[in-house]
Coordinates of N, CA and C in Angstrom, one line a residue:
M27 N -11.6 46.8 -16.3 CA -12.7 45.9 -15.9 C -12.8 44.9 -16.9
S28 N -13.0 43.6 -16.5 CA -13.1 42.5 -17.4 C -14.5 42.4 -18.0
T29 N -14.5 42.1 -19.2 CA -15.8 41.9 -19.9 C -16.2 40.4 -19.8
T30 N -17.4 40.1 -20.1 CA -17.9 38.8 -20.0 C -17.1 37.9 -20.9
R31 N -16.8 38.4 -22.1 CA -16.0 37.6 -23.1 C -14.6 37.3 -22.5
D32 N -14.0 38.2 -21.7 CA -12.7 38.0 -21.1 C -12.8 36.9 -20.0
L33 N -13.9 36.9 -19.3 CA -14.1 35.9 -18.2 C -14.3 34.5 -18.8
W34 N -15.0 34.4 -19.9 CA -15.2 33.1 -20.5 C -14.0 32.6 -21.2
K35 N -13.1 33.6 -21.7 CA -11.8 33.2 -22.2 C -11.0 32.6 -21.1
R36 N -11.0 33.2 -19.9 CA -10.2 32.6 -18.8 C -10.8 31.3 -18.4
V37 N -12.1 31.1 -18.4 CA -12.7 29.8 -18.1 C -12.2 28.7 -19.1
K38 N -12.2 29.1 -20.4 CA -11.8 28.2 -21.4 C -10.3 27.9 -21.3
D39 N -9.5 28.8 -20.9 CA -8.1 28.6 -20.6 C -7.9 27.6 -19.5
V40 N -8.7 27.7 -18.4 CA -8.6 26.7 -17.3 C -9.0 25.4 -17.8
E41 N -10.0 25.3 -18.6 CA -10.5 24.0 -19.1 C -9.4 23.4 -20.0
D42 N -8.8 24.2 -20.9 CA -7.8 23.7 -21.8 C -6.6 23.2 -21.0
R43 N -6.2 23.9 -19.9 CA -5.0 23.5 -19.1 C -5.4 22.2 -18.4
L44 N -6.6 22.1 -17.9 CA -7.0 20.8 -17.3 C -6.9 19.6 -18.2
S45 N -7.3 19.8 -19.4 CA -7.2 18.8 -20.5 C -5.7 18.4 -20.7
E46 N -4.9 19.4 -20.8 CA -3.4 19.1 -21.0 C -2.9 18.3 -19.8
I47 N -3.2 18.8 -18.6 CA -2.7 18.1 -17.4 C -3.2 16.6 -17.3
E48 N -4.5 16.4 -17.6 CA -5.0 15.0 -17.6 C -4.3 14.2 -18.6
E49 N -4.0 14.7 -19.8 CA -3.3 13.9 -20.8 C -1.9 13.6 -20.4
R50 N -1.2 14.6 -19.8 CA 0.1 14.4 -19.3 C 0.1 13.3 -18.2
R51 N -0.8 13.4 -17.3 CA -0.9 12.5 -16.2 C -1.1 11.1 -16.7
N52 N -2.0 10.9 -17.7 CA -2.2 9.6 -18.3 C -1.0 9.0 -18.9
I53 N -0.2 9.8 -19.6 CA 1.0 9.4 -20.2 C 2.0 9.0 -19.2
L54 N 2.2 9.8 -18.1 CA 3.1 9.4 -17.1 C 2.7 8.2 -16.3
E55 N 1.4 8.0 -16.1 CA 1.0 6.8 -15.4 C 1.2 5.5 -16.2
K56 N 1.0 5.6 -17.5 CA 1.3 4.4 -18.4 C 2.8 4.1 -18.4
E57 N 3.6 5.2 -18.4 CA 5.1 5.0 -18.4 C 5.5 4.4 -17.1
L58 N 4.9 4.8 -16.0 CA 5.3 4.3 -14.7 C 5.0 2.8 -14.6
E59 N 3.9 2.4 -15.2 CA 3.5 1.0 -15.1 C 4.6 0.1 -15.7
S60 N 5.3 0.6 -16.7 CA 6.3 -0.2 -17.4 C 7.7 -0.2 -16.6
L61 N 7.8 0.6 -15.5 CA 9.0 0.6 -14.8 C 9.0 -0.1 -13.5
P62 N 10.1 -0.6 -13.0 CA 10.1 -1.3 -11.7 C 9.8 -0.4 -10.6
S63 N 9.2 -1.0 -9.6 CA 8.9 -0.3 -8.3 C 9.8 -0.8 -7.3
G64 N 10.2 0.1 -6.3 CA 11.0 -0.3 -5.2 C 12.4 0.4 -5.3
H65 N 13.4 -0.2 -4.7 CA 14.7 0.4 -4.7 C 15.8 -0.7 -4.8
V66 N 17.0 -0.3 -5.3 CA 18.1 -1.2 -5.4 C 18.9 -1.2 -4.1
E67 N 19.2 -2.4 -3.7 CA 19.9 -2.6 -2.4 C 21.1 -3.6 -2.7
S68 N 22.2 -3.3 -2.0 CA 23.3 -4.2 -2.2 C 23.6 -4.9 -0.9
K69 N 24.1 -6.1 -1.1 CA 24.6 -7.0 0.0 C 26.0 -7.4 -0.3
T70 N 26.9 -7.4 0.7 CA 28.2 -7.9 0.5 C 28.3 -9.3 1.2
I71 N 28.6 -10.3 0.4 CA 28.7 -11.6 0.8 C 30.1 -12.2 0.4
N72 N 30.9 -12.6 1.4 CA 32.3 -13.1 1.1 C 33.1 -12.1 0.2
G73 N 32.9 -10.8 0.6 CA 33.7 -9.8 -0.1 C 33.1 -9.4 -1.5
K74 N 32.1 -10.0 -2.0 CA 31.5 -9.6 -3.3 C 30.2 -8.9 -3.1
K75 N 29.9 -8.0 -3.9 CA 28.6 -7.2 -3.8 C 27.6 -7.9 -4.7
Y76 N 26.4 -8.0 -4.2 CA 25.3 -8.6 -4.9 C 24.1 -7.5 -4.8
Y77 N 23.5 -7.3 -5.9 CA 22.4 -6.3 -6.0 C 21.0 -6.9 -6.1
Y78 N 20.1 -6.3 -5.4 CA 18.7 -6.8 -5.4 C 17.8 -5.6 -5.6
L79 N 16.7 -5.9 -6.2 CA 15.6 -5.0 -6.3 C 14.6 -5.3 -5.1
R80 N 14.4 -4.4 -4.2 CA 13.5 -4.6 -3.1 C 12.2 -3.9 -3.3
Y81 N 11.1 -4.5 -3.2 CA 9.8 -3.9 -3.5 C 8.7 -4.6 -2.6
W82 N 7.6 -4.0 -2.5 CA 6.4 -4.5 -1.8 C 5.5 -5.2 -2.7
E83 N 5.0 -6.4 -2.4 CA 4.0 -7.1 -3.2 C 3.1 -7.8 -2.2
E84 N 1.8 -7.5 -2.4 CA 0.8 -8.1 -1.5 C 1.1 -8.0 0.0
G85 N 1.6 -6.8 0.4 CA 1.9 -6.6 1.8 C 3.2 -7.2 2.3
K86 N 4.0 -7.8 1.4 CA 5.2 -8.4 1.8 C 6.4 -7.8 1.1
L87 N 7.5 -7.6 1.8 CA 8.7 -7.1 1.2 C 9.4 -8.2 0.4
K88 N 9.6 -8.0 -0.9 CA 10.2 -9.0 -1.7 C 11.6 -8.5 -2.2
S89 N 12.4 -9.5 -2.7 CA 13.7 -9.2 -3.2 C 13.9 -10.0 -4.5
K90 N 14.5 -9.3 -5.5 CA 14.8 -10.0 -6.8 C 16.3 -9.7 -7.1
Y91 N 17.0 -10.8 -7.3 CA 18.4 -10.6 -7.6 C 18.5 -10.0 -9.0
L92 N 19.4 -9.0 -9.1 CA 19.5 -8.3 -10.4 C 20.6 -8.8 -11.3
G93 N 21.6 -9.5 -10.8 CA 22.7 -10.0 -11.6 C 23.4 -8.8 -12.3
K94 N 23.6 -8.9 -13.6 CA 24.4 -7.9 -14.3 C 23.5 -6.8 -14.8
E95 N 22.2 -6.8 -14.6 CA 21.3 -5.8 -15.0 C 21.2 -4.6 -14.0
V96 N 22.1 -4.6 -13.0 CA 21.9 -3.6 -11.9 C 21.9 -2.2 -12.4
E97 N 22.7 -1.7 -13.3 CA 22.7 -0.3 -13.8 C 21.5 0.0 -14.5
K98 N 21.0 -0.9 -15.4 CA 19.8 -0.7 -16.1 C 18.6 -0.6 -15.2
I99 N 18.5 -1.4 -14.2 CA 17.4 -1.4 -13.3 C 17.5 -0.2 -12.4
R100 N 18.7 0.2 -12.0 CA 18.9 1.4 -11.1 C 18.4 2.6 -11.8
K101 N 18.7 2.8 -13.1 CA 18.3 3.9 -13.9 C 16.8 3.9 -14.1
Q102 N 16.2 2.7 -14.2 CA 14.7 2.6 -14.3 C 14.0 3.0 -13.0
V103 N 14.6 2.6 -11.9 CA 14.1 2.9 -10.6 C 14.2 4.5 -10.4
E104 N 15.3 5.1 -10.7 CA 15.4 6.5 -10.6 C 14.4 7.2 -11.5
K105 N 14.2 6.7 -12.7 CA 13.2 7.3 -13.6 C 11.8 7.2 -13.0
A106 N 11.5 6.1 -12.4 CA 10.2 5.9 -11.8 C 10.0 6.9 -10.6
L107 N 11.1 7.1 -9.8 CA 11.0 8.1 -8.8 C 10.7 9.5 -9.3
E108 N 11.4 9.8 -10.4 CA 11.2 11.2 -11.0 C 9.8 11.3 -11.5
I109 N 9.3 10.2 -12.1 CA 7.9 10.3 -12.6 C 6.9 10.4 -11.5
K110 N 7.1 9.7 -10.4 CA 6.3 9.9 -9.2 C 6.2 11.3 -8.7
R111 N 7.4 11.9 -8.7 CA 7.5 13.3 -8.3 C 6.7 14.2 -9.2
Q112 N 6.9 14.0 -10.5 CA 6.1 14.8 -11.5 C 4.6 14.6 -11.4
L113 N 4.2 13.3 -11.1 CA 2.8 13.0 -11.0 C 2.2 13.7 -9.8
S114 N 2.9 13.8 -8.7 CA 2.5 14.5 -7.5 C 2.2 15.9 -7.8
I115 N 3.1 16.6 -8.5 CA 2.9 18.0 -8.9 C 1.7 18.1 -9.8
I116 N 1.6 17.3 -10.8 CA 0.5 17.3 -11.8 C -0.8 17.1 -11.1
K117 N -0.9 16.1 -10.2 CA -2.2 15.8 -9.5 C -2.6 17.0 -8.6
D118 N -1.6 17.7 -8.0 CA -2.0 18.9 -7.2 C -2.6 20.0 -8.1
E119 N -1.9 20.2 -9.3 CA -2.5 21.2 -10.2 C -3.8 20.8 -10.7
E120 N -4.0 19.5 -11.0 CA -5.3 19.0 -11.5 C -6.4 19.3 -10.5
R121 N -6.1 19.0 -9.2 CA -7.1 19.3 -8.1 C -7.4 20.7 -8.1
R122 N -6.4 21.6 -8.2 CA -6.7 23.1 -8.1 C -7.5 23.5 -9.3
L123 N -7.2 23.0 -10.5 CA -8.0 23.4 -11.6 C -9.5 22.9 -11.5
R124 N -9.6 21.7 -11.1 CA -11.0 21.1 -10.9 C -11.8 22.0 -9.9
K125 N -11.1 22.3 -8.8 CA -11.8 23.1 -7.7 C -12.2 24.5 -8.3
T126 N -11.3 25.1 -9.1 CA -11.6 26.4 -9.7 C -12.8 26.3 -10.6
L127 N -12.9 25.2 -11.4 CA -14.0 25.0 -12.3 C -15.3 24.7 -11.5
E128 N -15.2 24.0 -10.4 CA -16.3 23.7 -9.6 C -16.9 25.0 -9.0
R129 N -16.0 25.9 -8.5 CA -16.4 27.2 -7.9 C -17.1 28.0 -9.0
I130 N -16.6 28.0 -10.2 CA -17.2 28.8 -11.3 C -18.6 28.3 -11.5
S131 N -18.7 26.9 -11.6 CA -20.0 26.3 -11.8 C -21.0 26.7 -10.7
L132 N -20.6 26.6 -9.5 CA -21.4 27.0 -8.3 C -21.9 28.5 -8.4
A133 N -20.9 29.3 -8.8 CA -21.2 30.8 -8.9 C -22.3 31.0 -10.0
L134 N -22.2 30.2 -11.1 CA -23.2 30.4 -12.2 C -24.6 29.9 -11.8
Q135 N -24.7 29.0 -10.8 CA -26.0 28.5 -10.4 C -26.7 29.5 -9.5
D136 N -26.0 30.5 -8.9 CA -26.6 31.5 -8.0 C -27.4 32.5 -8.8

């Protein structure tokens, strides 16, 4: 059987994990801001391949010619996609932890 001290330790653990998750989310969001959004697309014109970054801006699909920076941009786009996946997982965990703390708070009010 859990003692009151054990219960409060578990609450503290949840609060600590939430703080860690929030900090990690903030770091990832800042890193994502520095990376390009969109995807790399190629077009073949007269037998030559040209690469473009395709992205949405103000409701319109835009293209930016990449020139020789294609590999650098491609890696950045892939990194941005991975960060978005990580953020999705982190935000889900953050919601669960907040809901847990909210339930604890409500239970204590009774």
